[in-house]
Tab-separated table of C-alpha atoms in Angstrom:
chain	number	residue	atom	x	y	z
A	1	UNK	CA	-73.786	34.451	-13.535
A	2	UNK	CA	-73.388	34.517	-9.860
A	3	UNK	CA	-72.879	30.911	-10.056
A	4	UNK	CA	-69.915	31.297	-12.326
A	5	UNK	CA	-67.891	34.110	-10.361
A	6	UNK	CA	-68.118	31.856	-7.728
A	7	UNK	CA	-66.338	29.309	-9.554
A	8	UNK	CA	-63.828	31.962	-10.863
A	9	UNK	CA	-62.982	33.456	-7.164
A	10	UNK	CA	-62.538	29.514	-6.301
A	11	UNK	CA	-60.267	28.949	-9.136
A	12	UNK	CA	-58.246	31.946	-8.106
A	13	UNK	CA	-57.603	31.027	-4.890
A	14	UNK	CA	-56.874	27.574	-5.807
A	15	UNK	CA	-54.737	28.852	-8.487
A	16	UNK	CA	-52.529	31.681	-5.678
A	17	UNK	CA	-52.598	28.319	-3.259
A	18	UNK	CA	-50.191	25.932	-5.714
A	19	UNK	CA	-48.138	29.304	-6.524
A	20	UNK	CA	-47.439	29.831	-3.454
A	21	UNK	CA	-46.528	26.109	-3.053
A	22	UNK	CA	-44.346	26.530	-6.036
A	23	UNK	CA	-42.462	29.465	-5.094
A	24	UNK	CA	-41.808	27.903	-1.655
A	25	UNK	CA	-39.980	24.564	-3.382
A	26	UNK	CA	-38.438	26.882	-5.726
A	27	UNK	CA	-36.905	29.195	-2.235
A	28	UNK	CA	-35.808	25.482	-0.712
A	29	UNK	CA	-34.366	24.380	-3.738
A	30	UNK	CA	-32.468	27.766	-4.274
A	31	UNK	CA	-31.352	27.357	-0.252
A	32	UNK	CA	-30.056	23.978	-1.067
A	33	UNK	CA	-28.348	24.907	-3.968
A	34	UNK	CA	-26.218	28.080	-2.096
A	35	UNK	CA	-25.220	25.480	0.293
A	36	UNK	CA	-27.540	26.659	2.701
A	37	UNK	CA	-28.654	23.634	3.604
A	38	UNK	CA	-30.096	23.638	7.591
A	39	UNK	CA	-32.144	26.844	6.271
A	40	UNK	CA	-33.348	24.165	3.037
A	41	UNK	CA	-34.476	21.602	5.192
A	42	UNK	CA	-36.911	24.105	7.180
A	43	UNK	CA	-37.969	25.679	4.112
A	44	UNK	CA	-38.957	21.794	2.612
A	45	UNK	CA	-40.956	20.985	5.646
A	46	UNK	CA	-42.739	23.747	5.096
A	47	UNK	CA	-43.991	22.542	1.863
A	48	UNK	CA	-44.180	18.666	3.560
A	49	UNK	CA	-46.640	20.712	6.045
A	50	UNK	CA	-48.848	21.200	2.822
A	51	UNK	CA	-48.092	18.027	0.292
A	52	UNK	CA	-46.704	15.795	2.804
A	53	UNK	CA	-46.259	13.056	0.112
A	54	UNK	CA	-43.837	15.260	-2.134
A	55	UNK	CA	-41.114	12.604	-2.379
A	56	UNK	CA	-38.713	15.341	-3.787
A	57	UNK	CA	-39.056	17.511	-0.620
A	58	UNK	CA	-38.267	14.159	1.641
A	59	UNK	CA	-35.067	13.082	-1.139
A	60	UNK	CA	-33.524	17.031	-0.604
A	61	UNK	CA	-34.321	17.282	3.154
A	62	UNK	CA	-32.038	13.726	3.378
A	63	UNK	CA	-29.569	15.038	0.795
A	64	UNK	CA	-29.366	18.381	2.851
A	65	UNK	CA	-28.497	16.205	6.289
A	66	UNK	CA	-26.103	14.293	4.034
A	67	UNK	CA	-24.551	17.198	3.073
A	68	UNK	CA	-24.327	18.232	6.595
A	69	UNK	CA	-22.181	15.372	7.676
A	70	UNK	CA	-25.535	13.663	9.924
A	71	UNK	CA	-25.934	10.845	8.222
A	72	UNK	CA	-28.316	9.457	10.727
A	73	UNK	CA	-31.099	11.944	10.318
A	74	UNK	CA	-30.719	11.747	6.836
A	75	UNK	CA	-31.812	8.004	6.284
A	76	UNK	CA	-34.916	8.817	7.150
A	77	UNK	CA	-35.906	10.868	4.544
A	78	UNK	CA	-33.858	9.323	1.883
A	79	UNK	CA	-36.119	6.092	2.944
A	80	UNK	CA	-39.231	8.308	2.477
A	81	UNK	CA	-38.647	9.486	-0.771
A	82	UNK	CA	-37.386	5.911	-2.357
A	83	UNK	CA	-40.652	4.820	-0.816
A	84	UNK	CA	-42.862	7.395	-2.639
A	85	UNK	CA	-41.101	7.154	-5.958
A	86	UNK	CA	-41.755	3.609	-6.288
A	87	UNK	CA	-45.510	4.263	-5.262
A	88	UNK	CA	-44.942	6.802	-8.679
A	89	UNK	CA	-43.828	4.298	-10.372
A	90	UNK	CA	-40.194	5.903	-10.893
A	91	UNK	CA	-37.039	4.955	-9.518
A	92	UNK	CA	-33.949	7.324	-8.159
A	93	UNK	CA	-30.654	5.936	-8.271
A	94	UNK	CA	-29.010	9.038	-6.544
A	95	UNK	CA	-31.248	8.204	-3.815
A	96	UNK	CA	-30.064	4.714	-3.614
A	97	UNK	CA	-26.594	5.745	-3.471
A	98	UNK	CA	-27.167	8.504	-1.147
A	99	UNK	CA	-28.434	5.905	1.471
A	100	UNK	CA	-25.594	3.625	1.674
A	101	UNK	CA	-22.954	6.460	1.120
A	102	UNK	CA	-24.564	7.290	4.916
A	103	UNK	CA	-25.024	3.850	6.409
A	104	UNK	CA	-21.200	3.376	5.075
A	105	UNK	CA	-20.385	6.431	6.688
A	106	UNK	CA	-21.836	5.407	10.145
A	107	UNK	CA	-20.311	2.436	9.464
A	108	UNK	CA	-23.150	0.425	8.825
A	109	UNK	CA	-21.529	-2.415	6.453
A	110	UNK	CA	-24.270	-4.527	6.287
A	111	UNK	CA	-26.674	-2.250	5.846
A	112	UNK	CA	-25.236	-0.410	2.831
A	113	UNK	CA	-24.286	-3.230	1.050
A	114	UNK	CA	-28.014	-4.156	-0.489
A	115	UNK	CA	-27.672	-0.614	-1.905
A	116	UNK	CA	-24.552	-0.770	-3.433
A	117	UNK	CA	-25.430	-4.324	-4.953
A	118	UNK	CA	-29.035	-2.957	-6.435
A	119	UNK	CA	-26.552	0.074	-7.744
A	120	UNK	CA	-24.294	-2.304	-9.472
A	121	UNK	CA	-26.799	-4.470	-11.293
A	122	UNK	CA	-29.205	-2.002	-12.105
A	123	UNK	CA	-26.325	0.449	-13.241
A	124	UNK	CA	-23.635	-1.403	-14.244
A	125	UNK	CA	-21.579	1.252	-16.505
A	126	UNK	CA	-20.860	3.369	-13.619
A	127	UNK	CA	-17.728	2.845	-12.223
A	128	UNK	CA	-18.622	4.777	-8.902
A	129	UNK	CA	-21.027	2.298	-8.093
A	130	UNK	CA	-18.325	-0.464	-8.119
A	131	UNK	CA	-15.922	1.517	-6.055
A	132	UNK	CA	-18.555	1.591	-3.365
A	133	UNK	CA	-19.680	-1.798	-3.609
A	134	UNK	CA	-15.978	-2.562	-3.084
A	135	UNK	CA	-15.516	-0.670	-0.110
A	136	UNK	CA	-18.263	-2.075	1.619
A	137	UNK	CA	-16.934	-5.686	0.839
A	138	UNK	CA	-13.470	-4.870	1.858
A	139	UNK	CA	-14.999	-3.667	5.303
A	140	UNK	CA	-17.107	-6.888	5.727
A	141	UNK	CA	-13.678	-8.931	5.182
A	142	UNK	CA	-15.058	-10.001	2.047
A	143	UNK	CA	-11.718	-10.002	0.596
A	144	UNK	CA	-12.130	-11.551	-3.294
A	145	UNK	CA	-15.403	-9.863	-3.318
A	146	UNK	CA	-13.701	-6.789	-3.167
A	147	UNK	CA	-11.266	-7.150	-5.427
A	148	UNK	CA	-13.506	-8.052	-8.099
A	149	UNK	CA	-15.844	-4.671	-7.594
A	150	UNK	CA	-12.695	-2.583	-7.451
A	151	UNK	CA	-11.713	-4.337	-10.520
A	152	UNK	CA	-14.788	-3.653	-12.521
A	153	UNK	CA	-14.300	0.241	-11.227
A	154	UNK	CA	-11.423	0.667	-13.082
A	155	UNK	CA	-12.129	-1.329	-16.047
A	156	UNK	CA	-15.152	0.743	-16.514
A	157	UNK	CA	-13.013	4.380	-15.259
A	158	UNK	CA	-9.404	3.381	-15.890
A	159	UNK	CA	-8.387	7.148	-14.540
A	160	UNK	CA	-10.157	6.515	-11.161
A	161	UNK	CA	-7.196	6.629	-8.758
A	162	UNK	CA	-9.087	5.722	-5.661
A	163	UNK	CA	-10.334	2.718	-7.399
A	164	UNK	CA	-6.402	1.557	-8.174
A	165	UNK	CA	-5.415	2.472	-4.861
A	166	UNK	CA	-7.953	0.517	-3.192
A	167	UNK	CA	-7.448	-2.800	-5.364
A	168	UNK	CA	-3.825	-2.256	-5.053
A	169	UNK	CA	-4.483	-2.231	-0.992
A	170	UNK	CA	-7.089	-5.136	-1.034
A	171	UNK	CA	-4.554	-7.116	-2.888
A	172	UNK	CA	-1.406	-6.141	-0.454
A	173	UNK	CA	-3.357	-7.010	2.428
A	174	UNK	CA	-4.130	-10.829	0.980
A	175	UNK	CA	-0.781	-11.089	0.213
A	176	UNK	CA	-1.220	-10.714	-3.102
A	177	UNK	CA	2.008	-8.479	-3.811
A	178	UNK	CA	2.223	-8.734	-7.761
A	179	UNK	CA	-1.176	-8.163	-8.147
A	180	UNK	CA	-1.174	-4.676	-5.727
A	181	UNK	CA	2.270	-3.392	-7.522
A	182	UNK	CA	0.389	-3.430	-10.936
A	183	UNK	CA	-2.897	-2.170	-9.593
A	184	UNK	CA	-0.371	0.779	-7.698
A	185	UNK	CA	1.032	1.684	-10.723
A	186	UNK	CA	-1.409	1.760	-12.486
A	187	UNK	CA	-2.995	4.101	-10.136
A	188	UNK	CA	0.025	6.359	-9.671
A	189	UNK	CA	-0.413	6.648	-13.451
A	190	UNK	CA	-3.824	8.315	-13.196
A	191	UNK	CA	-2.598	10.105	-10.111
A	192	UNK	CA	1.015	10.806	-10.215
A	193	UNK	CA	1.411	12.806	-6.893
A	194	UNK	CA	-1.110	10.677	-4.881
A	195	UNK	CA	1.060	10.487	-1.761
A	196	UNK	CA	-0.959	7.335	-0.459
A	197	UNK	CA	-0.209	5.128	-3.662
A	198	UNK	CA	3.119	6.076	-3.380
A	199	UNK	CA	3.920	4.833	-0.100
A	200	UNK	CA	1.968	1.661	-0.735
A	201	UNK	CA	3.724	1.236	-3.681
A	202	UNK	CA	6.983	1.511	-2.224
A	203	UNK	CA	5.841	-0.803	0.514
A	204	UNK	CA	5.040	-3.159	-1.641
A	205	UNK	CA	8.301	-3.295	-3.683
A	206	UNK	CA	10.084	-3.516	-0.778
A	207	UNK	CA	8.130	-6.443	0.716
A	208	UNK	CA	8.254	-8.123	-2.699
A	209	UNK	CA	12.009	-7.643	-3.227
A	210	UNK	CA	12.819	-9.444	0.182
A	211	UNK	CA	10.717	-12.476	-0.858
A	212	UNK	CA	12.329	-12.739	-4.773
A	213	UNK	CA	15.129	-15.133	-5.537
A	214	UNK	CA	16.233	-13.864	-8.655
A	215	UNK	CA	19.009	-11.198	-7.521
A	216	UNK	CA	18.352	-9.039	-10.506
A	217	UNK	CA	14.869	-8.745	-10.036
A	218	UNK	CA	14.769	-7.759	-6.534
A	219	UNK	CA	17.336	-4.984	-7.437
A	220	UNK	CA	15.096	-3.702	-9.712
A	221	UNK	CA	12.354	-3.663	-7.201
A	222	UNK	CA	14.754	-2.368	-4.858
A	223	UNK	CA	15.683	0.412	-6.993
A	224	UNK	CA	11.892	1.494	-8.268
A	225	UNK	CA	11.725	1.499	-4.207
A	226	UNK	CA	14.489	3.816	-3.890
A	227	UNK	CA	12.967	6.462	-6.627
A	228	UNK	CA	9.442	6.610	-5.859
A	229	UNK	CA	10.306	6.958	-1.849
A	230	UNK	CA	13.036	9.656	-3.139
A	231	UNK	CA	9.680	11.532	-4.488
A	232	UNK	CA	7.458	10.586	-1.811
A	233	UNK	CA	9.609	12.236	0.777
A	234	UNK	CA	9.613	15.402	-1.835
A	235	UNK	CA	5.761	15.508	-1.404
A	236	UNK	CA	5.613	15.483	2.323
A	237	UNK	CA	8.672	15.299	4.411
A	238	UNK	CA	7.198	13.554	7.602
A	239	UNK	CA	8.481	10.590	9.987
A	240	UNK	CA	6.794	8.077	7.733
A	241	UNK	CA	8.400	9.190	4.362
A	242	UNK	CA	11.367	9.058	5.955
A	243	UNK	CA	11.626	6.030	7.235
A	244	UNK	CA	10.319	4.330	3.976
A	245	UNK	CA	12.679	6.167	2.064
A	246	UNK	CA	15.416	4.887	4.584
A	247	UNK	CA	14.452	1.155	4.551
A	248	UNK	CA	14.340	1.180	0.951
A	249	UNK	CA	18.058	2.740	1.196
A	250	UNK	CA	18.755	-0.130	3.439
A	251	UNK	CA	17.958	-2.167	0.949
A	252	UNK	CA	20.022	-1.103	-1.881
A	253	UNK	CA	23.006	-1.298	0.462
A	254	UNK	CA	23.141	2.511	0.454
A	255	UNK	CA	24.339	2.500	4.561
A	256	UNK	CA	24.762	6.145	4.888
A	257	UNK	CA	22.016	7.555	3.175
A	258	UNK	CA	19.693	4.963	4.803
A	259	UNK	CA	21.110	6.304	8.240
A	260	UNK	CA	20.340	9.970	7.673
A	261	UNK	CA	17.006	9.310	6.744
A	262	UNK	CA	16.054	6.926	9.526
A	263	UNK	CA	17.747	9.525	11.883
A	264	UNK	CA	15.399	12.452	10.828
A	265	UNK	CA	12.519	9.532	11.251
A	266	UNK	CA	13.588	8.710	14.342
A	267	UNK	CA	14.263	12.716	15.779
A	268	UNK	CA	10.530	13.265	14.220
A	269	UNK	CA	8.678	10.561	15.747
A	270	UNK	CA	7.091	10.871	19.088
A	271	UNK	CA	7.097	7.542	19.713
A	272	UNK	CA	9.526	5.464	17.879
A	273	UNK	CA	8.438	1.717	16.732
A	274	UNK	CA	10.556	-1.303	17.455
A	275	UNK	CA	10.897	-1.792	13.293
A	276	UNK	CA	12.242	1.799	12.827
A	277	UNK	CA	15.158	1.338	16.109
A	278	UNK	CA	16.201	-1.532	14.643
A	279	UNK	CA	16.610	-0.392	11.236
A	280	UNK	CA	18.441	2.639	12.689
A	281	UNK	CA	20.580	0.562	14.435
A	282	UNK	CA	21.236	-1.837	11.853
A	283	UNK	CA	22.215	0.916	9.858
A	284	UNK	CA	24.367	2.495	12.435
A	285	UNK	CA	26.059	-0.829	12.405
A	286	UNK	CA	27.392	-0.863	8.965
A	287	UNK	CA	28.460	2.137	9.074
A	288	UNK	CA	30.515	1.152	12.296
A	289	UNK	CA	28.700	3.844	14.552
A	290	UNK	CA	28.795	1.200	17.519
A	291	UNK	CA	27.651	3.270	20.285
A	292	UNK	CA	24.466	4.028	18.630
A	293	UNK	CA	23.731	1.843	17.202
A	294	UNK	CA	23.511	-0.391	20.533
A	295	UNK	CA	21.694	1.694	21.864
A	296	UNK	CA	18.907	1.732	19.099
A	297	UNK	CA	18.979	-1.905	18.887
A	298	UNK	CA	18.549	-1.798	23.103
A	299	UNK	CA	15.276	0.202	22.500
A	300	UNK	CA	14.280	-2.092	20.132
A	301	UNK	CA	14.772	-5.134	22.394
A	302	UNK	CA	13.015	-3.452	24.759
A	303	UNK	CA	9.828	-2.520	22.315
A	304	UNK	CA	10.341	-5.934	21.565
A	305	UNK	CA	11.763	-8.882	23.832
A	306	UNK	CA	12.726	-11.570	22.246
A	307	UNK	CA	12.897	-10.512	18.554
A	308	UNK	CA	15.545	-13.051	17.725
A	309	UNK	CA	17.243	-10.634	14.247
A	310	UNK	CA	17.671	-7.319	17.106
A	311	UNK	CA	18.993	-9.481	20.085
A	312	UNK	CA	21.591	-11.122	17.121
A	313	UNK	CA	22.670	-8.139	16.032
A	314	UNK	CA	22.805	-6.553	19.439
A	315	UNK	CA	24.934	-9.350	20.516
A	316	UNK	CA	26.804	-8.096	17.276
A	317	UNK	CA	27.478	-4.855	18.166
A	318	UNK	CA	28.224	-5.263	21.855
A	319	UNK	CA	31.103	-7.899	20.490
A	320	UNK	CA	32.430	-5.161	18.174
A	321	UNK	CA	32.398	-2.944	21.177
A	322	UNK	CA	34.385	-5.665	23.232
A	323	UNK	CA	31.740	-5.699	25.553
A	324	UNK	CA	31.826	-9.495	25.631
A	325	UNK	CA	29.391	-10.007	28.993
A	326	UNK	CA	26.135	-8.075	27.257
A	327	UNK	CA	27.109	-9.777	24.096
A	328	UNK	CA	27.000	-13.243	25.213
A	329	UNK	CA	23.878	-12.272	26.812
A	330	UNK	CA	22.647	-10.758	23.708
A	331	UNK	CA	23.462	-14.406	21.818
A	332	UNK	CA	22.144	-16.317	24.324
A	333	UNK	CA	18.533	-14.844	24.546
A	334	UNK	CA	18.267	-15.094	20.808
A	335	UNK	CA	19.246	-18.509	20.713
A	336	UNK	CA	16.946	-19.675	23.201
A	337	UNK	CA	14.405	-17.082	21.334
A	338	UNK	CA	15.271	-19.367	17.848
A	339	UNK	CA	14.190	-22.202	19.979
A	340	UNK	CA	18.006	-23.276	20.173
A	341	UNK	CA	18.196	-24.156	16.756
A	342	UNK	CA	20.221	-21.829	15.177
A	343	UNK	CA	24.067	-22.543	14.027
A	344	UNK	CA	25.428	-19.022	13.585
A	345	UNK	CA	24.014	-18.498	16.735
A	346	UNK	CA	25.862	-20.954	18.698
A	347	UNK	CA	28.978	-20.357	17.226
A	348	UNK	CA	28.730	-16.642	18.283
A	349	UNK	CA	28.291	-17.981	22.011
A	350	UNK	CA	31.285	-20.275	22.026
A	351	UNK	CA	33.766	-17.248	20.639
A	352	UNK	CA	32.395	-15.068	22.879
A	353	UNK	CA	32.284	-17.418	26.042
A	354	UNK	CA	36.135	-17.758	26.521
A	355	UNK	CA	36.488	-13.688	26.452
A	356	UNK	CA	34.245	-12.828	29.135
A	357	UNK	CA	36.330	-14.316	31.420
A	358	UNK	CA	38.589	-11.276	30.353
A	359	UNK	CA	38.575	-7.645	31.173
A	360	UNK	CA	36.682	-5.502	28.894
């Protein structure tokens, strides 16, 4: 008998130790849960201190840094507990993507990218793995590899707009314009007031307009250009939209328009590009605003010496003005900048030559 309520008072105690390791996972996971996640992590090392091979105490304590924003200290753990579970005999996708969501934050390409790749063949109907997978590629330069995993993304999740943006960027930067203005719109139909997709969009049209042949088809490019910068600048009136909105103006030939908008670009930039003076003055031009406009087209060609378009149509201007000296100067630099090739060019020289011999 005395045997036995030994072996009772033993299984009591045994029984009040694993409560009390219960109710302390049960506080940390509660902690975690409220977003209280520094006061988590201390509460799951305290139950580490007692089952130090509790691979869902290591997986929260890395999720908790994650959440954080110190991805560093979190790999760690996350490590730990993928290590455990496959001791268990059990995997943890979460875990997976956990890691290389913080090696990609610490921009650790290399490193997350065997993550991402397990994630997308071992789950291969989740369009989130895909996504990252793709953003890791694009930031290794591995261009068509990207595109392909951004594709899948929104094959699989044809809603996900930061899939469509990023296959519409991927695409723009190889040059790929048709491609990136179907994978925009497409995105700007999942996400109609995503201001990024709408400037890349209208970037895009733009670019692809100047390179079509077909006059009606760049107009329509020209025009889509026109609208969705009209309700970019809507969404967020800064230097940027404006000056989008204002080259895509420029483009339809609407002078005026295209000059107030680059003007409220120009007053709202602290430091003004050598693109957005010459546009301004370019503008400026056709609408006959002469003195301005040689002086934006000056602080171009000073942004940018040599640019053989601003030094013509400063030469341009300054002729306009009947300031024949700074205009043949003007002609001459961008001749010698077209490696002395160019026709108009030296025509514009020989009128102006004979006037600068005359009073301005």
């Amino acid at each position: 008998m005395k045997r036995l309520s030994i072996v009772a008072a033993l299984l009591a105690f045994l029984s009040m130790v694993v409560m009390a390791g219960v109710f302390d996972w049960e506080r940390a996971v509660s902690l975690y849960k409220q977003g209280q996640f520094r006061e988590s992590i201390a509460e799951f090392k305290r139950v580490l201190s007692e089952y130090p091979d509790h691979s869902d105490s290591w997986k929260f304590i890395g999720l908790a840094y994650y959440q954080l924003q110190e991805y560093q200290p979190a790999i760690e753990p996350l490590e730990k507990a993928i290590a455990l579970k496959r001791k268990e005999g059990r995997s943890d996708p979460d875990l997976y993507r956990a890691v290389g969501q913080a090696h990609l934050s610490l921009k650790s390409y290399e490193k997350a990218l065997p993550w991402f790749e397990m994630l997308s063949r071992t789950q291969m109907n989740v369009a989130a793995n895909f996504y990252m997978l793709g953003v890791t590629y694009s930031n290794l330069n591995r261009a068509e590899e990207a595109a392909e995993a951004f594709q899948k993304a929104v094959k699989l999740d044809p809603k996900d707009g930061d899939s469509w943006y990023f296959l519409g960027a991927q695409n723009f930067r190889n040059g790929k314009m048709t491609e990136a203005i179907a994978a925009l719109r497409s995105g700007l139909a999942a996400e109609p007031k995503n201001v990024e997709m709408l400037g890349l969009l209208t970037e895009s049209l733009l670019r692809q307009g100047a390179a079509e042949t077909d006059e009606r088809k760049a107009a329509a490019l020209f025009d889509e250009a026109v609208r969705l910068s009209t309700t970019l600048r809507g969404m967020k009136e800064d230097a940027g939209a404006l000056e989008l909105q204002g080259r895509a103006l420029l483009a339809v030939r609407k002078f005026m328009a295209a000059e107030t908008a680059l003007t409220k670009a120009y007053e709202a930039t602290k430091q003004p590009s050598a693109a957005l003076c010459f546009n301004l003055g370019f503008a400026l031009a056709q609408t006959k605003a002469w003195t301005r406009s040689s002086e934006m087209l000056a602080a171009a060609d000073k942004l940018n010496p040599g640019d053989v378009n601003t030094l013509y149509y400063l030469g341009f201007v300054y002729e306009n003005m009947r300031r024949y000296a700074p205009a043949l100067d003007a002609y001459t630099r961008a001749y010698e900048a077209s490696g002395r090739s160019n026709d108009d060019l030296k025509a514009s020289i020989e009128r102006v030559t004979p006037q600068v011999r005359q009073p301005e």
